[in-house]
Short mmCIF file of C-alpha atoms and ligand atoms in Angstrom, two decimals:
data_model
loop_
_atom_site.label_atom_id
_atom_site.label_comp_id
_atom_site.label_asym_id
_atom_site.label_seq_id
_atom_site.Cartn_x
_atom_site.Cartn_y
_atom_site.Cartn_z
CA MET U 1 49.69 -72.68 -38.52
CA ARG U 2 51.04 -69.68 -36.57
CA ARG U 3 50.71 -66.16 -37.99
CA GLU U 4 49.60 -63.17 -36.17
CA LYS U 5 50.00 -60.02 -38.21
CA MET U 6 53.64 -59.68 -39.24
CA GLU U 7 55.70 -56.67 -40.19
CA THR U 8 56.16 -56.46 -43.97
CA ILE U 9 59.39 -54.80 -45.07
CA LEU U 10 59.80 -53.02 -48.40
CA LEU U 11 63.09 -53.88 -50.12
CA SER U 12 64.86 -52.30 -53.11
CA ALA U 13 65.72 -54.52 -56.05
CA ASP U 14 69.47 -53.92 -55.48
CA ALA U 15 72.07 -56.43 -54.29
CA ALA U 16 71.40 -55.78 -50.59
CA GLY U 17 67.61 -55.97 -50.96
CA LEU U 18 67.72 -59.14 -53.03
CA GLU U 19 70.18 -60.78 -50.64
CA GLN U 20 67.81 -60.06 -47.75
CA ALA U 21 64.83 -61.37 -49.72
CA ALA U 22 66.77 -64.53 -50.66
CA ALA U 23 67.68 -65.11 -47.00
CA TRP U 24 63.99 -64.98 -46.07
CA ILE U 25 63.09 -67.43 -48.82
CA LYS U 26 65.82 -69.87 -47.71
CA ASN U 27 64.34 -69.52 -44.22
CA GLY U 28 60.88 -70.61 -45.35
CA GLU U 29 59.30 -67.15 -45.44
CA VAL U 30 57.23 -65.57 -48.24
CA VAL U 31 58.46 -62.54 -50.21
CA GLY U 32 56.66 -60.37 -52.78
CA MET U 33 58.60 -60.75 -56.04
CA PRO U 34 58.35 -58.55 -59.12
CA THR U 35 58.18 -60.31 -62.48
CA GLU U 36 57.58 -58.99 -65.99
CA THR U 37 53.99 -60.32 -65.91
CA VAL U 38 52.61 -59.55 -62.43
CA TYR U 39 54.03 -59.55 -58.90
CA GLY U 40 54.18 -62.98 -57.25
CA LEU U 41 54.29 -64.42 -53.74
CA ALA U 42 57.64 -66.20 -53.71
CA ALA U 43 58.59 -69.15 -51.51
CA ASP U 44 60.92 -72.15 -51.65
CA ALA U 45 58.98 -74.53 -53.94
CA CYS U 46 60.44 -77.61 -52.22
CA ASN U 47 59.60 -76.52 -48.65
CA PRO U 48 56.01 -77.54 -47.84
CA GLU U 49 55.75 -75.21 -44.82
CA ALA U 50 56.87 -72.21 -46.86
CA VAL U 51 54.37 -73.08 -49.59
CA ALA U 52 51.61 -73.44 -46.99
CA ARG U 53 52.32 -69.83 -45.98
CA VAL U 54 51.76 -68.75 -49.59
CA PHE U 55 48.35 -70.44 -49.69
CA ALA U 56 47.48 -68.83 -46.34
CA ALA U 57 48.56 -65.31 -47.39
CA LYS U 58 46.43 -65.47 -50.57
CA GLY U 59 43.52 -67.41 -49.15
CA ARG U 60 43.95 -69.78 -52.09
CA PRO U 61 42.10 -73.11 -52.50
CA ALA U 62 44.48 -76.03 -51.83
CA ASP U 63 43.80 -77.76 -55.15
CA ASN U 64 45.03 -74.82 -57.25
CA PRO U 65 48.75 -75.49 -58.00
CA LEU U 66 51.59 -72.96 -57.96
CA ILE U 67 53.96 -72.22 -60.84
CA VAL U 68 57.61 -72.98 -60.10
CA HIS U 69 60.13 -70.38 -61.28
CA ILE U 70 63.68 -71.21 -62.36
CA ALA U 71 66.66 -69.06 -63.32
CA ASP U 72 68.49 -71.36 -65.76
CA MET U 73 67.97 -74.49 -67.86
CA ALA U 74 70.08 -76.60 -65.48
CA MET U 75 67.26 -76.39 -62.89
CA LEU U 76 64.63 -77.89 -65.23
CA PRO U 77 65.68 -81.60 -65.26
CA GLU U 78 66.00 -81.51 -61.47
CA LEU U 79 62.29 -80.73 -61.13
CA VAL U 80 60.60 -82.63 -63.97
CA SER U 81 60.84 -86.22 -65.16
CA GLU U 82 60.10 -85.83 -68.88
CA ILE U 83 61.08 -82.96 -71.18
CA PRO U 84 59.48 -83.08 -74.65
CA GLU U 85 61.69 -81.92 -77.54
CA LEU U 86 59.12 -79.20 -78.30
CA ALA U 87 59.54 -77.82 -74.75
CA LEU U 88 63.23 -77.32 -75.39
CA THR U 89 62.47 -75.48 -78.63
CA LEU U 90 59.92 -73.25 -76.87
CA ALA U 91 62.31 -72.62 -73.97
CA GLU U 92 64.99 -71.60 -76.46
CA LYS U 93 62.59 -69.11 -78.08
CA PHE U 94 60.55 -67.76 -75.17
CA TRP U 95 62.54 -68.19 -71.94
CA PRO U 96 63.23 -66.13 -70.02
CA GLY U 97 59.72 -64.74 -70.52
CA PRO U 98 55.98 -65.02 -69.88
CA LEU U 99 55.52 -68.72 -70.75
CA THR U 100 54.69 -71.51 -68.28
CA MET U 101 54.99 -75.11 -69.48
CA ILE U 102 53.40 -78.08 -67.71
CA PHE U 103 55.59 -81.17 -67.17
CA LYS U 104 55.44 -84.44 -65.22
CA LYS U 105 56.90 -83.55 -61.84
CA LYS U 106 59.66 -85.22 -59.86
CA ASP U 107 59.19 -86.14 -56.18
CA CYS U 108 61.22 -83.14 -54.97
CA ILE U 109 58.17 -80.97 -55.78
CA PRO U 110 55.88 -81.53 -52.79
CA SER U 111 52.24 -82.28 -53.38
CA ILE U 112 51.15 -79.01 -51.71
CA THR U 113 53.03 -77.07 -54.43
CA SER U 114 51.40 -79.01 -57.27
CA GLY U 115 47.93 -78.92 -55.72
CA GLY U 116 47.98 -82.71 -55.51
CA LEU U 117 48.64 -83.14 -59.27
CA ASP U 118 51.49 -85.24 -60.69
CA THR U 119 52.43 -82.34 -62.99
CA VAL U 120 54.07 -78.97 -62.38
CA GLY U 121 54.10 -75.69 -64.31
CA ILE U 122 57.59 -74.25 -64.80
CA ARG U 123 58.51 -70.74 -65.90
CA MET U 124 61.76 -68.79 -66.29
CA PRO U 125 60.80 -65.13 -65.72
CA SER U 126 62.69 -62.35 -67.51
CA HIS U 127 62.50 -59.65 -64.83
CA PRO U 128 66.13 -59.20 -63.71
CA ALA U 129 65.14 -58.95 -60.02
CA ALA U 130 63.21 -62.24 -60.22
CA LEU U 131 66.13 -64.03 -61.90
CA GLU U 132 68.59 -62.63 -59.38
CA LEU U 133 66.34 -63.58 -56.46
CA ILE U 134 66.09 -67.20 -57.65
CA ARG U 135 69.89 -67.34 -58.14
CA ARG U 136 70.62 -65.90 -54.72
CA ALA U 137 68.06 -68.13 -52.97
CA GLY U 138 69.55 -71.12 -54.79
CA VAL U 139 66.18 -72.91 -54.84
CA PRO U 140 63.29 -73.12 -57.32
CA ILE U 141 60.67 -70.54 -56.35
CA ALA U 142 56.95 -71.25 -56.22
CA ALA U 143 55.00 -68.08 -56.93
CA PRO U 144 51.33 -67.47 -57.61
CA SER U 145 50.17 -63.96 -58.45
CA GLY U 146 50.43 -61.77 -55.34
CA ASN U 147 46.77 -60.75 -55.09
CA VAL U 148 44.32 -61.93 -52.49
CA SER U 149 42.61 -64.91 -54.17
CA GLY U 150 39.93 -63.75 -56.63
CA TYR U 151 41.04 -60.08 -56.82
CA PRO U 152 42.89 -58.55 -59.84
CA SER U 153 46.61 -59.41 -59.91
CA PRO U 154 49.15 -56.83 -58.66
CA THR U 155 51.15 -55.02 -61.34
CA SER U 156 52.86 -52.46 -59.08
CA VAL U 157 54.49 -52.50 -55.68
CA GLN U 158 51.63 -50.34 -54.37
CA HIS U 159 49.16 -53.12 -55.25
CA MET U 160 51.33 -55.60 -53.35
CA VAL U 161 51.54 -53.34 -50.31
CA ARG U 162 47.74 -53.05 -50.38
CA ASP U 163 47.08 -56.78 -50.59
CA MET U 164 49.91 -58.26 -48.55
CA THR U 165 50.97 -55.89 -45.76
CA GLY U 166 50.94 -57.81 -42.49
CA LYS U 167 50.80 -61.18 -44.27
CA ILE U 168 54.31 -61.75 -45.66
CA ALA U 169 57.91 -60.97 -44.60
CA ALA U 170 58.90 -58.53 -47.36
CA ILE U 171 58.14 -57.09 -50.78
CA VAL U 172 60.80 -56.33 -53.39
CA ASP U 173 60.09 -53.14 -55.32
CA GLY U 174 60.76 -53.95 -58.97
CA GLY U 175 58.70 -51.14 -60.50
CA GLU U 176 55.70 -51.63 -62.75
CA CYS U 177 55.24 -54.93 -64.57
CA SER U 178 55.92 -54.58 -68.29
CA VAL U 179 53.52 -57.28 -69.57
CA GLY U 180 50.75 -56.75 -67.01
CA VAL U 181 48.84 -60.04 -67.38
CA GLU U 182 49.99 -63.43 -66.11
CA SER U 183 52.07 -65.84 -68.18
CA THR U 184 50.72 -68.03 -70.94
CA VAL U 185 50.19 -71.55 -69.54
CA ILE U 186 50.52 -74.49 -71.96
CA CYS U 187 50.63 -78.26 -71.81
CA PHE U 188 51.85 -80.71 -74.47
CA GLU U 189 49.32 -82.81 -76.41
CA ASN U 190 51.85 -84.60 -78.64
CA GLU U 191 55.21 -83.88 -80.28
CA ASP U 192 53.98 -80.97 -82.37
CA THR U 193 50.88 -79.70 -80.54
CA VAL U 194 50.49 -77.52 -77.48
CA ARG U 195 47.26 -76.64 -75.69
CA ILE U 196 46.86 -73.14 -74.29
CA LEU U 197 45.31 -73.33 -70.81
CA ARG U 198 45.69 -69.62 -70.04
CA PRO U 199 46.55 -66.97 -72.67
CA GLY U 200 49.26 -64.43 -71.84
CA GLY U 201 52.20 -62.47 -73.18
CA VAL U 202 53.45 -65.31 -75.39
CA THR U 203 50.60 -65.37 -77.88
CA ARG U 204 49.15 -68.26 -79.89
CA GLU U 205 50.65 -66.64 -82.99
CA MET U 206 54.09 -66.69 -81.34
CA LEU U 207 53.71 -70.31 -80.23
CA LEU U 208 52.87 -71.27 -83.82
CA THR U 209 56.32 -70.16 -84.93
CA ALA U 210 57.64 -73.22 -83.05
CA ALA U 211 54.71 -75.66 -82.67
CA ARG U 212 52.66 -76.97 -85.60
CA HIS U 213 49.40 -76.66 -83.65
CA ALA U 214 48.35 -74.51 -80.69
CA VAL U 215 44.87 -75.43 -79.46
CA ILE U 216 42.97 -72.84 -77.46
CA ASP U 217 41.29 -74.65 -74.59
CA PRO U 218 37.52 -73.95 -74.70
CA ALA U 219 37.58 -72.80 -71.05
CA ILE U 220 39.55 -69.69 -72.13
CA LEU U 221 36.56 -68.14 -73.89
CA HIS U 222 33.57 -70.00 -72.46
CA GLU U 223 32.09 -70.58 -69.06
CA LEU U 224 32.56 -74.09 -67.70
CA GLN U 225 29.39 -76.15 -67.55
CA GLU U 226 28.42 -78.00 -64.35
CA GLY U 227 30.56 -81.10 -63.96
CA GLN U 228 32.78 -80.33 -67.00
CA ALA U 229 36.35 -81.61 -66.54
CA VAL U 230 39.07 -78.96 -66.33
CA ARG U 231 42.65 -79.23 -67.54
CA SER U 232 43.87 -76.51 -65.24
CA PRO U 233 42.43 -76.08 -61.74
CA GLY U 234 42.57 -72.27 -62.05
CA MET U 235 39.78 -72.46 -64.66
CA LYS U 236 37.28 -73.34 -61.94
CA TYR U 237 37.65 -70.27 -59.80
CA GLN U 238 36.29 -66.74 -59.86
CA HIS U 239 39.16 -64.50 -60.91
CA TYR U 240 40.41 -60.97 -61.40
CA SER U 241 37.22 -59.50 -59.94
CA PRO U 242 37.05 -56.02 -58.46
CA ARG U 243 34.23 -55.29 -56.02
CA ALA U 244 32.39 -53.42 -58.76
CA ARG U 245 30.15 -55.39 -61.10
CA VAL U 246 31.89 -55.68 -64.48
CA ILE U 247 29.97 -55.99 -67.76
CA LEU U 248 31.89 -56.63 -70.95
CA ALA U 249 30.26 -54.94 -73.96
CA GLU U 250 30.98 -56.07 -77.50
CA GLY U 251 30.09 -53.88 -80.45
CA ASP U 252 31.07 -50.56 -81.96
CA TYR U 253 31.83 -47.43 -80.00
CA ASP U 254 28.76 -45.37 -80.95
CA ARG U 255 26.40 -48.16 -79.93
CA PHE U 256 28.39 -48.62 -76.71
CA CYS U 257 27.89 -44.95 -75.84
CA SER U 258 24.15 -44.93 -76.51
CA TYR U 259 23.71 -48.13 -74.54
CA VAL U 260 25.71 -46.99 -71.50
CA ASN U 261 24.18 -43.50 -71.49
CA ALA U 262 20.72 -45.08 -71.31
CA GLN U 263 21.51 -47.21 -68.23
CA GLU U 264 20.09 -46.16 -64.89
CA GLU U 265 22.03 -48.12 -62.26
CA GLU U 266 23.94 -46.16 -59.60
CA ASP U 267 27.66 -45.39 -59.80
CA ILE U 268 28.08 -46.47 -63.41
CA PHE U 269 31.55 -46.09 -64.93
CA ALA U 270 32.84 -46.85 -68.41
CA LEU U 271 36.25 -48.41 -69.10
CA VAL U 272 37.14 -47.61 -72.70
CA PHE U 273 40.15 -47.36 -75.01
CA ASP U 274 42.46 -44.34 -75.13
CA GLY U 275 41.00 -41.55 -77.22
CA GLU U 276 37.41 -42.63 -76.46
CA GLY U 277 35.00 -41.32 -73.84
CA GLU U 278 33.79 -38.04 -75.32
CA ALA U 279 30.23 -39.13 -76.08
CA LEU U 280 29.68 -40.74 -72.68
CA SER U 281 27.66 -39.14 -69.90
CA VAL U 282 29.10 -41.38 -67.12
CA PRO U 283 32.57 -41.14 -65.51
CA VAL U 284 35.17 -42.62 -67.83
CA MET U 285 38.49 -44.39 -67.40
CA THR U 286 40.73 -45.51 -70.25
CA TYR U 287 43.01 -48.55 -70.44
CA GLY U 288 45.34 -48.09 -73.38
CA ARG U 289 45.28 -47.71 -77.12
CA ASP U 290 46.55 -51.13 -78.25
CA GLU U 291 46.49 -54.67 -76.88
CA GLN U 292 49.93 -54.37 -75.25
CA GLU U 293 48.93 -51.24 -73.36
CA GLN U 294 45.59 -52.77 -72.45
CA ALA U 295 47.35 -55.81 -70.97
CA ARG U 296 49.72 -53.55 -69.04
CA GLN U 297 46.96 -51.32 -67.62
CA LEU U 298 43.97 -53.63 -67.17
CA PHE U 299 44.49 -54.79 -63.57
CA ALA U 300 45.49 -51.33 -62.30
CA SER U 301 42.34 -49.92 -63.95
CA LEU U 302 40.08 -52.50 -62.30
CA ARG U 303 41.64 -51.71 -58.91
CA GLU U 304 41.29 -47.98 -59.48
CA LEU U 305 37.62 -48.35 -60.36
CA ASP U 306 37.09 -49.82 -56.88
CA ASP U 307 39.04 -46.94 -55.32
CA ARG U 308 36.81 -44.48 -57.15
CA GLY U 309 33.67 -46.16 -55.84
CA ALA U 310 32.39 -47.66 -59.08
CA GLY U 311 29.30 -49.80 -58.59
CA CYS U 312 28.98 -51.07 -62.13
CA VAL U 313 31.51 -50.83 -64.97
CA TYR U 314 30.79 -51.22 -68.67
CA VAL U 315 34.00 -52.26 -70.44
CA ARG U 316 34.84 -52.01 -74.13
CA ALA U 317 35.88 -55.49 -75.25
CA PRO U 318 39.27 -55.89 -76.93
CA LYS U 319 39.67 -58.11 -80.03
CA PRO U 320 40.50 -61.61 -78.76
CA GLU U 321 43.71 -61.83 -80.85
CA GLY U 322 47.39 -61.64 -79.94
CA VAL U 323 47.80 -60.40 -76.36
CA GLY U 324 44.20 -59.17 -76.72
CA LEU U 325 43.12 -62.79 -76.15
CA ALA U 326 44.68 -62.62 -72.66
CA VAL U 327 43.00 -59.28 -71.94
CA TYR U 328 39.64 -60.60 -73.17
CA ASN U 329 40.04 -63.77 -71.08
CA ARG U 330 40.74 -61.79 -67.88
CA LEU U 331 37.83 -59.47 -68.59
CA ILE U 332 35.20 -62.17 -69.16
CA ARG U 333 36.28 -63.72 -65.85
CA ALA U 334 36.24 -60.36 -64.06
CA ALA U 335 32.72 -60.01 -65.48
CA GLY U 336 31.66 -63.47 -64.29
CA PHE U 337 30.89 -64.11 -68.02
CA GLU U 338 28.41 -61.22 -68.17
CA VAL U 339 29.02 -60.28 -71.82
CA ILE U 340 26.52 -58.21 -73.79
CA GLN U 341 26.26 -57.23 -77.46
CA VAL U 342 25.44 -53.53 -77.83
O1 TXA Z 401 52.82 -64.80 -64.76
C1 TXA Z 401 52.58 -65.69 -63.95
O2 TXA Z 401 52.40 -66.86 -64.28
C2 TXA Z 401 52.52 -65.28 -62.45
C3 TXA Z 401 53.91 -64.80 -62.04
C4 TXA Z 401 54.03 -64.52 -60.57
O3 TXA Z 401 54.89 -65.70 -62.47
N1 TXA Z 401 52.05 -66.37 -61.67
C5 TXA Z 401 50.75 -66.77 -61.71
O4 TXA Z 401 50.45 -67.81 -60.86
O5 TXA Z 401 49.93 -66.25 -62.42
P1 TXA Z 401 48.96 -68.18 -60.44
O6 TXA Z 401 49.15 -69.23 -59.38
O7 TXA Z 401 48.21 -67.00 -60.05
O8 TXA Z 401 48.36 -68.87 -61.69
C6 TXA Z 401 48.82 -70.14 -62.11
C7 TXA Z 401 47.82 -70.80 -63.01
C8 TXA Z 401 46.60 -71.27 -62.25
O9 TXA Z 401 45.46 -71.01 -63.03
C9 TXA Z 401 46.84 -72.77 -62.11
O10 TXA Z 401 45.64 -73.50 -62.03
C10 TXA Z 401 47.64 -73.08 -63.37
O11 TXA Z 401 48.42 -71.95 -63.60
N2 TXA Z 401 48.53 -74.23 -63.14
C11 TXA Z 401 49.60 -74.28 -62.34
N3 TXA Z 401 50.14 -75.50 -62.33
C12 TXA Z 401 49.39 -76.27 -63.16
C13 TXA Z 401 49.40 -77.65 -63.56
N4 TXA Z 401 50.31 -78.49 -63.11
N5 TXA Z 401 48.45 -78.06 -64.43
C14 TXA Z 401 47.51 -77.21 -64.91
N6 TXA Z 401 47.44 -75.90 -64.55
C15 TXA Z 401 48.35 -75.44 -63.69
MG1 MG Z 402 46.56 -65.71 -60.02
#
């Protein structure tokens, strides 16, 4: 496909900016879109050429499907062929918001969008600029996270400018993302059970207020073994990784400090919780005091560690509960499953 370097225009999230962004999407171009989770690379989900440009801009493997974003419930039955009762209950409770549900797809979703699968993940985002962009474009919008494939997801317009300048038509500035980690992805096992394929802002505890069972897929906390089948293609790929080597350290704070202070690699940093850092003899960054703040700040912290020249980062592990499960999941992947007990 064509594509020399293109000019990337920064747009405000006002009526004029969103109208311009919608025009580009209708024209088959790719636009950086703010959402409450992370920024996405938005394109017309039903236009295979537009979707091909998304894969090219990210450098994403062709078998990893894109999530399709809708602005109202009327769009859902146009895209999917079966809607379980439980999906309607969950949509009622958690849409618009950071929940993606997997359905059997209809033919109007091209195979490039679904990565060759016969299913499609659908999400109704809550960021007002995302909703307005979908409405103005008048089409369902396919949008993966706006990072270069493998790198931490973008949670600010500056991250998007860094990763996507010269690769896409425009970026809408919607401020900082309030959730900070990508949506929870679920599929339906039966009428009262969901399976969590990727943890996110809608927690297992929240899902259990509507579903009788919410199974955590083993791939969320454990490395896949050779040849093991995956339920979500994204589970196969290296993710969220800064250039620096990341090591996730479980254990109490005092032991963490003595362990890290005794290490002798070059350019060691520590990524710890707010209020910590005093007893450490290496440069320190913090990423929030509770799980919500940690989710919001994690990706920006990983990017900043690269900017500061970190070679190796020891990270304090959050409790894998609530939104902390999403933070923990992103961290073990950023660490390539290098987890140590201190
Ligand atoms: O919060 C989010 O979900 C963001 C914003 C932009 O909405 N989007 C996002 O998209 O994180 P992406 O493409 O970076 O991650 C989508 C994940 C991938 O791991 C993919 O494998 C999985 O969802 N996925 C998508 N469609 C699927 C399907 N039909 N079956 C199983 N997994 C699917
Ligand atoms: Mg992603």
